[in-house]
PDB file of C-alpha atoms and ligand atoms in Angstrom:
ATOM      1  CA  MET A   1       0.000   0.000   0.000  1.00  0.00           C
ATOM      2  CA  ALA A   2       1.462   3.380  -1.009  1.00  0.00           C
ATOM      3  CA  GLN A   3       1.514   6.215   1.512  1.00  0.00           C
ATOM      4  CA  ARG A   4      -1.169   8.813   0.829  1.00  0.00           C
ATOM      5  CA  VAL A   5      -1.120  12.135   2.647  1.00  0.00           C
ATOM      6  CA  VAL A   6      -3.887  14.738   2.969  1.00  0.00           C
ATOM      7  CA  VAL A   7      -2.436  18.270   2.912  1.00  0.00           C
ATOM      8  CA  THR A   8      -4.695  21.178   3.859  1.00  0.00           C
ATOM      9  CA  GLY A   9      -3.945  24.708   2.675  1.00  0.00           C
ATOM     10  CA  ALA A  10      -2.450  23.230  -0.480  1.00  0.00           C
ATOM     11  CA  SER A  11      -3.391  26.003  -2.909  1.00  0.00           C
ATOM     12  CA  SER A  12      -0.357  28.175  -2.118  1.00  0.00           C
ATOM     13  CA  GLY A  13       2.804  28.600  -0.075  1.00  0.00           C
ATOM     14  CA  ILE A  14       3.956  25.844   2.278  1.00  0.00           C
ATOM     15  CA  GLY A  15       1.042  23.530   1.479  1.00  0.00           C
ATOM     16  CA  ALA A  16       1.590  23.606  -2.283  1.00  0.00           C
ATOM     17  CA  ALA A  17       5.339  23.113  -1.814  1.00  0.00           C
ATOM     18  CA  THR A  18       4.598  20.152   0.480  1.00  0.00           C
ATOM     19  CA  VAL A  19       2.391  18.491  -2.134  1.00  0.00           C
ATOM     20  CA  ARG A  20       5.153  18.971  -4.720  1.00  0.00           C
ATOM     21  CA  ARG A  21       7.759  17.515  -2.367  1.00  0.00           C
ATOM     22  CA  PHE A  22       5.649  14.458  -1.505  1.00  0.00           C
ATOM     23  CA  ALA A  23       4.967  13.895  -5.206  1.00  0.00           C
ATOM     24  CA  ALA A  24       8.678  14.090  -6.006  1.00  0.00           C
ATOM     25  CA  ARG A  25       9.208  11.320  -3.422  1.00  0.00           C
ATOM     26  CA  GLY A  26       6.532   9.199  -5.113  1.00  0.00           C
ATOM     27  CA  TRP A  27       3.934   9.617  -2.370  1.00  0.00           C
ATOM     28  CA  GLU A  28       0.278  10.187  -3.214  1.00  0.00           C
ATOM     29  CA  THR A  29      -1.412  13.318  -1.932  1.00  0.00           C
ATOM     30  CA  VAL A  30      -4.867  14.786  -1.467  1.00  0.00           C
ATOM     31  CA  ALA A  31      -4.608  18.558  -1.892  1.00  0.00           C
ATOM     32  CA  VAL A  32      -7.211  20.541   0.071  1.00  0.00           C
ATOM     33  CA  ALA A  33      -8.107  24.257  -0.010  1.00  0.00           C
ATOM     34  CA  ARG A  34     -10.948  26.558  -1.035  1.00  0.00           C
ATOM     35  CA  ARG A  35      -9.630  27.759  -4.429  1.00  0.00           C
ATOM     36  CA  ALA A  36     -10.464  25.145  -7.034  1.00  0.00           C
ATOM     37  CA  ASP A  37      -8.461  26.693  -9.892  1.00  0.00           C
ATOM     38  CA  ARG A  38      -5.203  26.570  -7.949  1.00  0.00           C
ATOM     39  CA  LEU A  39      -5.860  23.042  -6.717  1.00  0.00           C
ATOM     40  CA  HIS A  40      -6.573  21.806 -10.230  1.00  0.00           C
ATOM     41  CA  ALA A  41      -3.355  23.376 -11.561  1.00  0.00           C
ATOM     42  CA  LEU A  42      -1.416  21.702  -8.735  1.00  0.00           C
ATOM     43  CA  ALA A  43      -3.154  18.405  -9.441  1.00  0.00           C
ATOM     44  CA  ALA A  44      -2.230  18.594 -13.122  1.00  0.00           C
ATOM     45  CA  GLU A  45       1.386  19.252 -12.148  1.00  0.00           C
ATOM     46  CA  THR A  46       1.779  16.682  -9.350  1.00  0.00           C
ATOM     47  CA  GLY A  47      -0.951  14.056  -9.701  1.00  0.00           C
ATOM     48  CA  ALA A  48      -2.482  15.157  -6.383  1.00  0.00           C
ATOM     49  CA  HIS A  49      -6.158  14.411  -5.848  1.00  0.00           C
ATOM     50  CA  PRO A  50      -7.769  17.867  -5.417  1.00  0.00           C
ATOM     51  CA  VAL A  51     -10.598  18.420  -2.941  1.00  0.00           C
ATOM     52  CA  VAL A  52     -12.185  21.835  -2.583  1.00  0.00           C
ATOM     53  CA  CYS A  53     -13.021  22.235   1.094  1.00  0.00           C
ATOM     54  CA  ASP A  54     -13.312  25.026   3.622  1.00  0.00           C
ATOM     55  CA  VAL A  55     -11.853  23.452   6.770  1.00  0.00           C
ATOM     56  CA  THR A  56     -14.013  25.702   8.948  1.00  0.00           C
ATOM     57  CA  ASP A  57     -17.194  24.146   7.527  1.00  0.00           C
ATOM     58  CA  GLU A  58     -18.019  20.875   9.310  1.00  0.00           C
ATOM     59  CA  ALA A  59     -20.208  19.558   6.470  1.00  0.00           C
ATOM     60  CA  GLN A  60     -17.457  20.204   3.899  1.00  0.00           C
ATOM     61  CA  VAL A  61     -14.932  18.506   6.173  1.00  0.00           C
ATOM     62  CA  ALA A  62     -17.200  15.450   6.508  1.00  0.00           C
ATOM     63  CA  ALA A  63     -17.456  15.331   2.704  1.00  0.00           C
ATOM     64  CA  LEU A  64     -13.658  15.617   2.482  1.00  0.00           C
ATOM     65  CA  ALA A  65     -13.209  12.618   4.780  1.00  0.00           C
ATOM     66  CA  ALA A  66     -15.719  10.595   2.764  1.00  0.00           C
ATOM     67  CA  GLU A  67     -13.967  11.476  -0.484  1.00  0.00           C
ATOM     68  CA  VAL A  68     -10.539  10.583   0.906  1.00  0.00           C
ATOM     69  CA  ALA A  69     -11.906   7.230   2.096  1.00  0.00           C
ATOM     70  CA  ALA A  70     -13.598   6.518  -1.235  1.00  0.00           C
ATOM     71  CA  THR A  71     -10.570   7.358  -3.365  1.00  0.00           C
ATOM     72  CA  GLY A  72      -7.859   5.292  -1.676  1.00  0.00           C
ATOM     73  CA  GLY A  73      -7.802   6.287   1.982  1.00  0.00           C
ATOM     74  CA  ALA A  74      -4.885   7.992   3.699  1.00  0.00           C
ATOM     75  CA  THR A  75      -2.029   7.297   6.070  1.00  0.00           C
ATOM     76  CA  GLY A  76      -0.945  10.877   6.668  1.00  0.00           C
ATOM     77  CA  LEU A  77      -2.411  14.282   7.446  1.00  0.00           C
ATOM     78  CA  VAL A  78      -0.748  17.686   7.291  1.00  0.00           C
ATOM     79  CA  ASN A  79      -2.894  20.353   8.985  1.00  0.00           C
ATOM     80  CA  ASN A  80      -1.377  23.393   7.289  1.00  0.00           C
ATOM     81  CA  ALA A  81      -4.381  25.588   6.397  1.00  0.00           C
ATOM     82  CA  GLY A  82      -4.096  28.741   8.432  1.00  0.00           C
ATOM     83  CA  GLY A  83      -3.026  32.309   8.520  1.00  0.00           C
ATOM     84  CA  ALA A  84      -2.955  35.626  10.317  1.00  0.00           C
ATOM     85  CA  LEU A  85      -5.183  38.702  10.095  1.00  0.00           C
ATOM     86  CA  GLY A  86      -3.921  42.049  11.275  1.00  0.00           C
ATOM     87  CA  THR A  87      -1.151  43.330  13.530  1.00  0.00           C
ATOM     88  CA  GLU A  88      -3.279  45.546  15.758  1.00  0.00           C
ATOM     89  CA  SER A  89      -2.877  45.589  19.529  1.00  0.00           C
ATOM     90  CA  VAL A  90      -5.242  43.529  21.659  1.00  0.00           C
ATOM     91  CA  GLU A  91      -7.030  46.761  22.495  1.00  0.00           C
ATOM     92  CA  ALA A  92      -7.437  47.890  18.888  1.00  0.00           C
ATOM     93  CA  SER A  93      -8.008  44.493  17.229  1.00  0.00           C
ATOM     94  CA  SER A  94     -11.345  43.271  15.934  1.00  0.00           C
ATOM     95  CA  ALA A  95     -13.248  40.308  17.301  1.00  0.00           C
ATOM     96  CA  GLU A  96     -14.072  39.274  13.742  1.00  0.00           C
ATOM     97  CA  ASP A  97     -10.364  38.912  12.850  1.00  0.00           C
ATOM     98  CA  TRP A  98      -9.774  36.839  15.979  1.00  0.00           C
ATOM     99  CA  ARG A  99     -12.813  34.667  15.197  1.00  0.00           C
ATOM    100  CA  ARG A 100     -11.554  33.983  11.677  1.00  0.00           C
ATOM    101  CA  MET A 101      -8.047  33.149  12.929  1.00  0.00           C
ATOM    102  CA  PHE A 102      -9.416  30.749  15.536  1.00  0.00           C
ATOM    103  CA  GLU A 103     -11.742  29.175  13.002  1.00  0.00           C
ATOM    104  CA  VAL A 104      -9.046  28.291  10.482  1.00  0.00           C
ATOM    105  CA  ASN A 105      -5.990  27.713  12.717  1.00  0.00           C
ATOM    106  CA  VAL A 106      -7.716  25.883  15.574  1.00  0.00           C
ATOM    107  CA  LEU A 107     -11.271  24.772  14.822  1.00  0.00           C
ATOM    108  CA  GLY A 108     -10.374  23.757  11.260  1.00  0.00           C
ATOM    109  CA  LEU A 109      -7.457  21.706  12.559  1.00  0.00           C
ATOM    110  CA  ARG A 110      -9.792  20.033  15.053  1.00  0.00           C
ATOM    111  CA  ALA A 111     -12.480  19.317  12.488  1.00  0.00           C
ATOM    112  CA  VAL A 112     -10.135  17.838   9.878  1.00  0.00           C
ATOM    113  CA  THR A 113      -8.268  15.754  12.449  1.00  0.00           C
ATOM    114  CA  ALA A 114     -11.455  14.364  13.997  1.00  0.00           C
ATOM    115  CA  ALA A 115     -12.969  13.541  10.613  1.00  0.00           C
ATOM    116  CA  LEU A 116      -9.829  11.908   9.234  1.00  0.00           C
ATOM    117  CA  LEU A 117      -8.720   9.851  12.251  1.00  0.00           C
ATOM    118  CA  PRO A 118     -11.059   6.942  11.352  1.00  0.00           C
ATOM    119  CA  VAL A 119      -9.761   7.110   7.761  1.00  0.00           C
ATOM    120  CA  LEU A 120      -6.154   7.017   9.003  1.00  0.00           C
ATOM    121  CA  ARG A 121      -6.957   4.011  11.206  1.00  0.00           C
ATOM    122  CA  ASP A 122      -8.441   2.226   8.175  1.00  0.00           C
ATOM    123  CA  GLY A 123      -5.209   3.056   6.316  1.00  0.00           C
ATOM    124  CA  ILE A 124      -3.188   1.469   9.129  1.00  0.00           C
ATOM    125  CA  ARG A 125      -5.331  -1.681   8.971  1.00  0.00           C
ATOM    126  CA  ALA A 126      -4.995  -1.815   5.178  1.00  0.00           C
ATOM    127  CA  GLY A 127      -1.215  -1.634   5.482  1.00  0.00           C
ATOM    128  CA  ARG A 128      -1.297  -4.478   7.970  1.00  0.00           C
ATOM    129  CA  ALA A 129      -3.561  -6.552   5.772  1.00  0.00           C
ATOM    130  CA  ALA A 130      -1.160  -6.033   2.879  1.00  0.00           C
ATOM    131  CA  GLY A 131       1.676  -7.445   5.030  1.00  0.00           C
ATOM    132  CA  ALA A 132       4.988  -6.243   6.413  1.00  0.00           C
ATOM    133  CA  GLY A 133       7.331  -4.462   4.080  1.00  0.00           C
ATOM    134  CA  SER A 134       4.751  -3.593   1.483  1.00  0.00           C
ATOM    135  CA  ALA A 135       4.252   0.014   2.507  1.00  0.00           C
ATOM    136  CA  ALA A 136       6.184   2.825   0.903  1.00  0.00           C
ATOM    137  CA  GLY A 137       8.337   4.707   3.386  1.00  0.00           C
ATOM    138  CA  SER A 138      10.600   3.014   5.884  1.00  0.00           C
ATOM    139  CA  GLY A 139       8.207   0.985   8.065  1.00  0.00           C
ATOM    140  CA  ALA A 140       9.671  -2.263   6.835  1.00  0.00           C
ATOM    141  CA  GLU A 141      12.909  -1.481   8.713  1.00  0.00           C
ATOM    142  CA  VAL A 142      11.175  -1.812  12.046  1.00  0.00           C
ATOM    143  CA  GLY A 143       8.565  -4.359  11.003  1.00  0.00           C
ATOM    144  CA  TRP A 144       5.631  -1.968  11.064  1.00  0.00           C
ATOM    145  CA  PRO A 145       3.320  -2.779   8.144  1.00  0.00           C
ATOM    146  CA  GLY A 146       0.822  -0.059   9.018  1.00  0.00           C
ATOM    147  CA  TRP A 147       1.039   3.286  10.761  1.00  0.00           C
ATOM    148  CA  ALA A 148      -0.129   6.864  10.311  1.00  0.00           C
ATOM    149  CA  SER A 149       1.361  10.323  10.748  1.00  0.00           C
ATOM    150  CA  ILE A 150      -0.230  13.655  11.613  1.00  0.00           C
ATOM    151  CA  LEU A 151       1.738  16.892  11.398  1.00  0.00           C
ATOM    152  CA  ASN A 152       0.357  20.263  12.414  1.00  0.00           C
ATOM    153  CA  VAL A 153       1.985  23.378  10.978  1.00  0.00           C
ATOM    154  CA  THR A 154       1.903  25.911  13.803  1.00  0.00           C
ATOM    155  CA  SER A 155       4.424  28.762  14.033  1.00  0.00           C
ATOM    156  CA  THR A 156       7.078  30.246  16.270  1.00  0.00           C
ATOM    157  CA  ALA A 157       4.172  32.635  17.009  1.00  0.00           C
ATOM    158  CA  GLY A 158       2.665  29.649  18.834  1.00  0.00           C
ATOM    159  CA  HIS A 159       5.616  29.568  21.204  1.00  0.00           C
ATOM    160  CA  GLN A 160       6.623  33.195  21.669  1.00  0.00           C
ATOM    161  CA  VAL A 161       4.299  36.188  21.959  1.00  0.00           C
ATOM    162  CA  TYR A 162       4.975  39.576  20.401  1.00  0.00           C
ATOM    163  CA  ALA A 163       3.193  42.940  20.461  1.00  0.00           C
ATOM    164  CA  GLY A 164       0.633  43.032  17.658  1.00  0.00           C
ATOM    165  CA  GLY A 165       0.525  39.207  17.589  1.00  0.00           C
ATOM    166  CA  GLY A 166      -2.624  38.953  19.777  1.00  0.00           C
ATOM    167  CA  GLY A 167      -5.097  36.836  17.867  1.00  0.00           C
ATOM    168  CA  TYR A 168      -2.508  34.955  15.794  1.00  0.00           C
ATOM    169  CA  ASN A 169      -0.375  34.197  18.864  1.00  0.00           C
ATOM    170  CA  ALA A 170      -3.446  32.977  20.712  1.00  0.00           C
ATOM    171  CA  ALA A 171      -4.586  30.786  17.812  1.00  0.00           C
ATOM    172  CA  LYS A 172      -1.165  29.226  17.197  1.00  0.00           C
ATOM    173  CA  PHE A 173      -0.565  28.677  20.939  1.00  0.00           C
ATOM    174  CA  ALA A 174      -3.910  26.869  20.885  1.00  0.00           C
ATOM    175  CA  ALA A 175      -2.885  24.783  17.860  1.00  0.00           C
ATOM    176  CA  HIS A 176       0.314  23.860  19.721  1.00  0.00           C
ATOM    177  CA  ALA A 177      -1.736  22.843  22.776  1.00  0.00           C
ATOM    178  CA  VAL A 178      -4.138  20.739  20.718  1.00  0.00           C
ATOM    179  CA  THR A 179      -1.194  18.947  19.110  1.00  0.00           C
ATOM    180  CA  GLY A 180       0.110  17.956  22.544  1.00  0.00           C
ATOM    181  CA  VAL A 181      -3.322  16.818  23.698  1.00  0.00           C
ATOM    182  CA  LEU A 182      -3.744  14.700  20.574  1.00  0.00           C
ATOM    183  CA  ARG A 183      -0.373  12.998  21.126  1.00  0.00           C
ATOM    184  CA  LEU A 184      -1.471  12.020  24.643  1.00  0.00           C
ATOM    185  CA  GLU A 185      -4.888  10.828  23.499  1.00  0.00           C
ATOM    186  CA  LEU A 186      -3.489   8.668  20.686  1.00  0.00           C
ATOM    187  CA  ALA A 187      -0.895   6.982  22.893  1.00  0.00           C
ATOM    188  CA  GLY A 188      -0.982   3.245  22.262  1.00  0.00           C
ATOM    189  CA  GLU A 189      -1.874   3.590  18.580  1.00  0.00           C
ATOM    190  CA  PRO A 190       0.691   3.484  15.747  1.00  0.00           C
ATOM    191  CA  ILE A 191       0.018   7.151  14.988  1.00  0.00           C
ATOM    192  CA  ARG A 192       2.695   9.765  15.418  1.00  0.00           C
ATOM    193  CA  VAL A 193       1.731  13.375  16.081  1.00  0.00           C
ATOM    194  CA  MET A 194       4.219  16.020  15.038  1.00  0.00           C
ATOM    195  CA  GLU A 195       4.373  19.797  15.062  1.00  0.00           C
ATOM    196  CA  LEU A 196       6.362  22.003  12.727  1.00  0.00           C
ATOM    197  CA  ALA A 197       6.755  25.601  13.907  1.00  0.00           C
ATOM    198  CA  PRO A 198       8.297  27.801  11.216  1.00  0.00           C
ATOM    199  CA  GLY A 199       9.692  31.276  11.774  1.00  0.00           C
ATOM    200  CA  LEU A 200      10.004  33.769   8.923  1.00  0.00           C
ATOM    201  CA  VAL A 201       8.915  32.147   5.652  1.00  0.00           C
ATOM    202  CA  HIS A 202       8.529  34.189   2.477  1.00  0.00           C
ATOM    203  CA  THR A 203       5.357  32.915   0.859  1.00  0.00           C
ATOM    204  CA  GLU A 204       3.371  34.842  -1.689  1.00  0.00           C
ATOM    205  CA  GLU A 205       0.207  35.413   0.336  1.00  0.00           C
ATOM    206  CA  PHE A 206       0.746  35.010   4.086  1.00  0.00           C
ATOM    207  CA  THR A 207       1.840  38.563   4.957  1.00  0.00           C
ATOM    208  CA  LEU A 208      -0.205  40.063   2.127  1.00  0.00           C
ATOM    209  CA  ASN A 209      -3.349  38.547   3.682  1.00  0.00           C
ATOM    210  CA  ARG A 210      -2.260  39.561   7.170  1.00  0.00           C
ATOM    211  CA  LEU A 211      -1.783  43.177   6.045  1.00  0.00           C
ATOM    212  CA  ARG A 212      -5.046  43.171   4.051  1.00  0.00           C
ATOM    213  CA  GLY A 213      -3.476  43.417   0.608  1.00  0.00           C
ATOM    214  CA  ASP A 214      -0.912  46.181   1.290  1.00  0.00           C
ATOM    215  CA  ALA A 215       1.869  44.882  -0.974  1.00  0.00           C
ATOM    216  CA  ALA A 216       4.468  47.494   0.027  1.00  0.00           C
ATOM    217  CA  ALA A 217       4.027  46.788   3.750  1.00  0.00           C
ATOM    218  CA  ALA A 218       3.934  43.041   3.094  1.00  0.00           C
ATOM    219  CA  ALA A 219       7.322  43.161   1.358  1.00  0.00           C
ATOM    220  CA  LYS A 220       9.043  44.819   4.352  1.00  0.00           C
ATOM    221  CA  PRO A 221       9.639  41.794   6.631  1.00  0.00           C
ATOM    222  CA  TYR A 222      11.568  40.087   3.818  1.00  0.00           C
ATOM    223  CA  GLU A 223      13.774  43.048   2.920  1.00  0.00           C
ATOM    224  CA  ASP A 224      17.522  42.611   3.259  1.00  0.00           C
ATOM    225  CA  VAL A 225      17.230  39.173   4.830  1.00  0.00           C
ATOM    226  CA  LEU A 226      17.246  35.610   3.532  1.00  0.00           C
ATOM    227  CA  PRO A 227      14.034  34.089   4.938  1.00  0.00           C
ATOM    228  CA  LEU A 228      12.949  30.466   4.626  1.00  0.00           C
ATOM    229  CA  ARG A 229      11.222  29.539   1.382  1.00  0.00           C
ATOM    230  CA  ALA A 230       8.132  27.344   1.280  1.00  0.00           C
ATOM    231  CA  GLU A 231      10.344  24.663  -0.291  1.00  0.00           C
ATOM    232  CA  ASP A 232      12.663  24.694   2.745  1.00  0.00           C
ATOM    233  CA  VAL A 233       9.755  24.046   5.080  1.00  0.00           C
ATOM    234  CA  ALA A 234       8.346  21.348   2.800  1.00  0.00           C
ATOM    235  CA  ALA A 235      11.693  19.547   2.661  1.00  0.00           C
ATOM    236  CA  VAL A 236      11.923  19.304   6.459  1.00  0.00           C
ATOM    237  CA  LEU A 237       8.244  18.365   6.741  1.00  0.00           C
ATOM    238  CA  VAL A 238       8.486  15.530   4.217  1.00  0.00           C
ATOM    239  CA  ASP A 239      11.692  14.294   5.877  1.00  0.00           C
ATOM    240  CA  ALA A 240       9.773  14.049   9.168  1.00  0.00           C
ATOM    241  CA  PHE A 241       7.198  11.836   7.430  1.00  0.00           C
ATOM    242  CA  SER A 242      10.010   9.762   5.915  1.00  0.00           C
ATOM    243  CA  GLN A 243      11.550   8.746   9.248  1.00  0.00           C
ATOM    244  CA  PRO A 244      10.953   5.186  10.457  1.00  0.00           C
ATOM    245  CA  PRO A 245       7.435   5.132  11.938  1.00  0.00           C
ATOM    246  CA  HIS A 246       8.525   4.662  15.567  1.00  0.00           C
ATOM    247  CA  VAL A 247      10.331   8.048  15.349  1.00  0.00           C
ATOM    248  CA  ASN A 248       8.105  10.958  16.428  1.00  0.00           C
ATOM    249  CA  GLN A 249       9.545  14.437  16.013  1.00  0.00           C
ATOM    250  CA  ASP A 250       7.267  16.075  18.585  1.00  0.00           C
ATOM    251  CA  LEU A 251       8.294  19.626  17.728  1.00  0.00           C
ATOM    252  CA  ILE A 252      10.389  20.942  14.884  1.00  0.00           C
ATOM    253  CA  VAL A 253      11.247  24.638  15.135  1.00  0.00           C
ATOM    254  CA  LEU A 254      12.547  25.935  11.844  1.00  0.00           C
ATOM    255  CA  ARG A 255      13.990  29.395  11.293  1.00  0.00           C
ATOM    256  CA  PRO A 256      16.271  31.057   8.793  1.00  0.00           C
ATOM    257  CA  VAL A 257      19.837  31.453  10.097  1.00  0.00           C
ATOM    258  CA  ALA A 258      19.367  35.234  10.050  1.00  0.00           C
ATOM    259  CA  GLN A 259      16.478  35.001  12.552  1.00  0.00           C
ATOM    260  CA  SER A 260      17.693  33.923  15.983  1.00  0.00           C
ATOM    261  CA  SER A 261      14.366  34.618  17.707  1.00  0.00           C
ATOM    262  CA  VAL A 262      11.023  36.224  16.978  1.00  0.00           C
ATOM    263  CA  PHE A 263      12.673  39.485  18.053  1.00  0.00           C
ATOM    264  CA  HIS A 264      16.087  39.132  16.402  1.00  0.00           C
ATOM    265  CA  THR A 265      16.267  39.210  12.625  1.00  0.00           C
ATOM    266  CA  HIS A 266      19.633  40.193  11.205  1.00  0.00           C
ATOM    267  CA  ARG A 267      19.318  42.443   8.134  1.00  0.00           C
ATOM    268  CA  GLY A 268      22.212  42.622   5.708  1.00  0.00           C
ATOM    269  CA  PRO A 269      24.905  40.106   4.836  1.00  0.00           C
ATOM    270  CA  LEU A 270      25.940  37.402   7.299  1.00  0.00           C
ATOM    271  CA  GLU A 271      29.709  37.620   7.843  1.00  0.00           C
ATOM    272  CA  PRO A 272      32.119  35.728  10.074  1.00  0.00           C
ATOM    273  CA  ARG A 273      33.450  37.980  12.842  1.00  0.00           C
ATOM    274  CA  ALA A 274      37.068  39.036  12.680  1.00  0.00           C
TER     275      ALA A 274
HETATM  276  N1  NAP B   1       4.648  32.344   6.004  1.00  0.00           N
HETATM  277  C1  NAP B   1       5.088  32.353   7.248  1.00  0.00           C
HETATM  278  O1  NAP B   1       5.956  33.196   7.614  1.00  0.00           O
HETATM  279  C2  NAP B   1       4.602  31.348   8.239  1.00  0.00           C
HETATM  280  C3  NAP B   1       5.358  31.197   9.414  1.00  0.00           C
HETATM  281  C4  NAP B   1       4.931  30.286  10.378  1.00  0.00           C
HETATM  282  C5  NAP B   1       3.787  29.539  10.165  1.00  0.00           C
HETATM  283  N2  NAP B   1       3.046  29.705   9.028  1.00  0.00           N
HETATM  284  C6  NAP B   1       1.847  28.882   8.904  1.00  0.00           C
HETATM  285  O2  NAP B   1       2.039  28.003   7.810  1.00  0.00           O
HETATM  286  C7  NAP B   1       0.774  27.694   7.202  1.00  0.00           C
HETATM  287  C8  NAP B   1       0.862  27.990   5.711  1.00  0.00           C
HETATM  288  O3  NAP B   1       1.220  29.356   5.552  1.00  0.00           O
HETATM  289  P1  NAP B   1       1.713  29.972   4.165  1.00  0.00           P
HETATM  290  O4  NAP B   1       2.809  30.917   4.480  1.00  0.00           O
HETATM  291  O5  NAP B   1       1.925  28.888   3.163  1.00  0.00           O
HETATM  292  O6  NAP B   1       0.431  30.859   3.829  1.00  0.00           O
HETATM  293  P2  NAP B   1      -0.542  30.935   2.552  1.00  0.00           P
HETATM  294  O7  NAP B   1       0.247  30.898   1.295  1.00  0.00           O
HETATM  295  O8  NAP B   1      -1.443  32.089   2.828  1.00  0.00           O
HETATM  296  O9  NAP B   1      -1.350  29.573   2.643  1.00  0.00           O
HETATM  297  C9  NAP B   1      -2.472  29.387   3.452  1.00  0.00           C
HETATM  298  C10 NAP B   1      -3.260  28.234   2.851  1.00  0.00           C
HETATM  299  O10 NAP B   1      -4.379  27.941   3.702  1.00  0.00           O
HETATM  300  C11 NAP B   1      -5.534  27.838   2.885  1.00  0.00           C
HETATM  301  N3  NAP B   1      -6.706  28.194   3.657  1.00  0.00           N
HETATM  302  C12 NAP B   1      -6.943  29.354   4.316  1.00  0.00           C
HETATM  303  N4  NAP B   1      -8.151  29.304   4.887  1.00  0.00           N
HETATM  304  C13 NAP B   1      -8.685  28.086   4.588  1.00  0.00           C
HETATM  305  C14 NAP B   1      -9.914  27.447   4.875  1.00  0.00           C
HETATM  306  N5  NAP B   1     -10.854  28.051   5.619  1.00  0.00           N
HETATM  307  N6  NAP B   1     -10.123  26.197   4.406  1.00  0.00           N
HETATM  308  C15 NAP B   1      -9.184  25.584   3.653  1.00  0.00           C
HETATM  309  N7  NAP B   1      -8.006  26.134   3.347  1.00  0.00           N
HETATM  310  C16 NAP B   1      -7.768  27.376   3.813  1.00  0.00           C
HETATM  311  C17 NAP B   1      -5.294  28.790   1.725  1.00  0.00           C
HETATM  312  O11 NAP B   1      -5.997  28.388   0.551  1.00  0.00           O
HETATM  313  P3  NAP B   1      -7.419  28.933   0.060  1.00  0.00           P
HETATM  314  O12 NAP B   1      -7.410  30.427   0.260  1.00  0.00           O
HETATM  315  O13 NAP B   1      -7.444  28.506  -1.376  1.00  0.00           O
HETATM  316  O14 NAP B   1      -8.429  28.218   0.897  1.00  0.00           O
HETATM  317  C18 NAP B   1      -3.805  28.559   1.479  1.00  0.00           C
HETATM  318  O15 NAP B   1      -3.618  27.435   0.643  1.00  0.00           O
HETATM  319  C19 NAP B   1      -0.272  28.521   7.952  1.00  0.00           C
HETATM  320  O16 NAP B   1      -0.863  27.721   8.937  1.00  0.00           O
HETATM  321  C20 NAP B   1       0.563  29.630   8.593  1.00  0.00           C
HETATM  322  O17 NAP B   1      -0.053  30.150   9.740  1.00  0.00           O
HETATM  323  C21 NAP B   1       3.442  30.579   8.065  1.00  0.00           C
END
């Protein structure tokens, strides 16, 4: 049985790069997002199975799970759909922005995970039925014919607060907490639960959406610095899935070398000291 991974937020940025990376490794993917045109272009390029789904809509998520099950099941889930809205202070921020951030970064993650867990368990059983060593990946090394992997893309904003981070910090801290809870609740099952917390990543839409379409302001964080690219994040993410299945990378924090903390980003060339 080949590994098949559901990737949410696949229509751009880290999610799209992740689908490409899995495809390059020969893994099957289900690419999930709201924008059908982008998903279909990605599907044509990579062979991904596209599913248009708003992860904040429980009925659409139930339909997603049914479609995944009906088209070959899954053994992996990447909860990547998410984003930030605004940089206002807690005092000046809007409840609507916070609601939308919680809906996609937290409630969407919950909904997709809950709906897909039974599908992942069926994938584990199918791997077992097919026999040891038949699964793609490295399970054969440790004699595990069936297992599943869940990885939640959070953020360094889910581990360190900053002024103007309010709703996004709160949502990503919550996503981090839910990841830990899930790992405890799934103990005893061959399901690993991982978290990838990126720092500064230059993707086409993340900051543009956060700053409500202000392209000049959105370009600023990436000026005079070499940030991570979506491809860098995808490479580390897919490597985590490619480890033997008894290896659980609980938390991967990934930053560009020029960013030593949320508060320290070096602008200009990196030079060895005299
Ligand atoms: N870029 C960074 O610096 C950075 C750093 C740390 C963490 N992250 C996190 O990494 C993840 C990906 O970020 P990115 O930089 O790749 O941003 P992005 O390019 O804006 O991608 C966000 C993805 O989520 C999808 N999405 C948003 N709302 C959705 C919904 N309700 N239902 C389904 N899909 C939805 C979007 O597609 P549709 O609009 O087509 O639905 C898009 O594919 C996010 O969780 C983000 O918080 C980003």
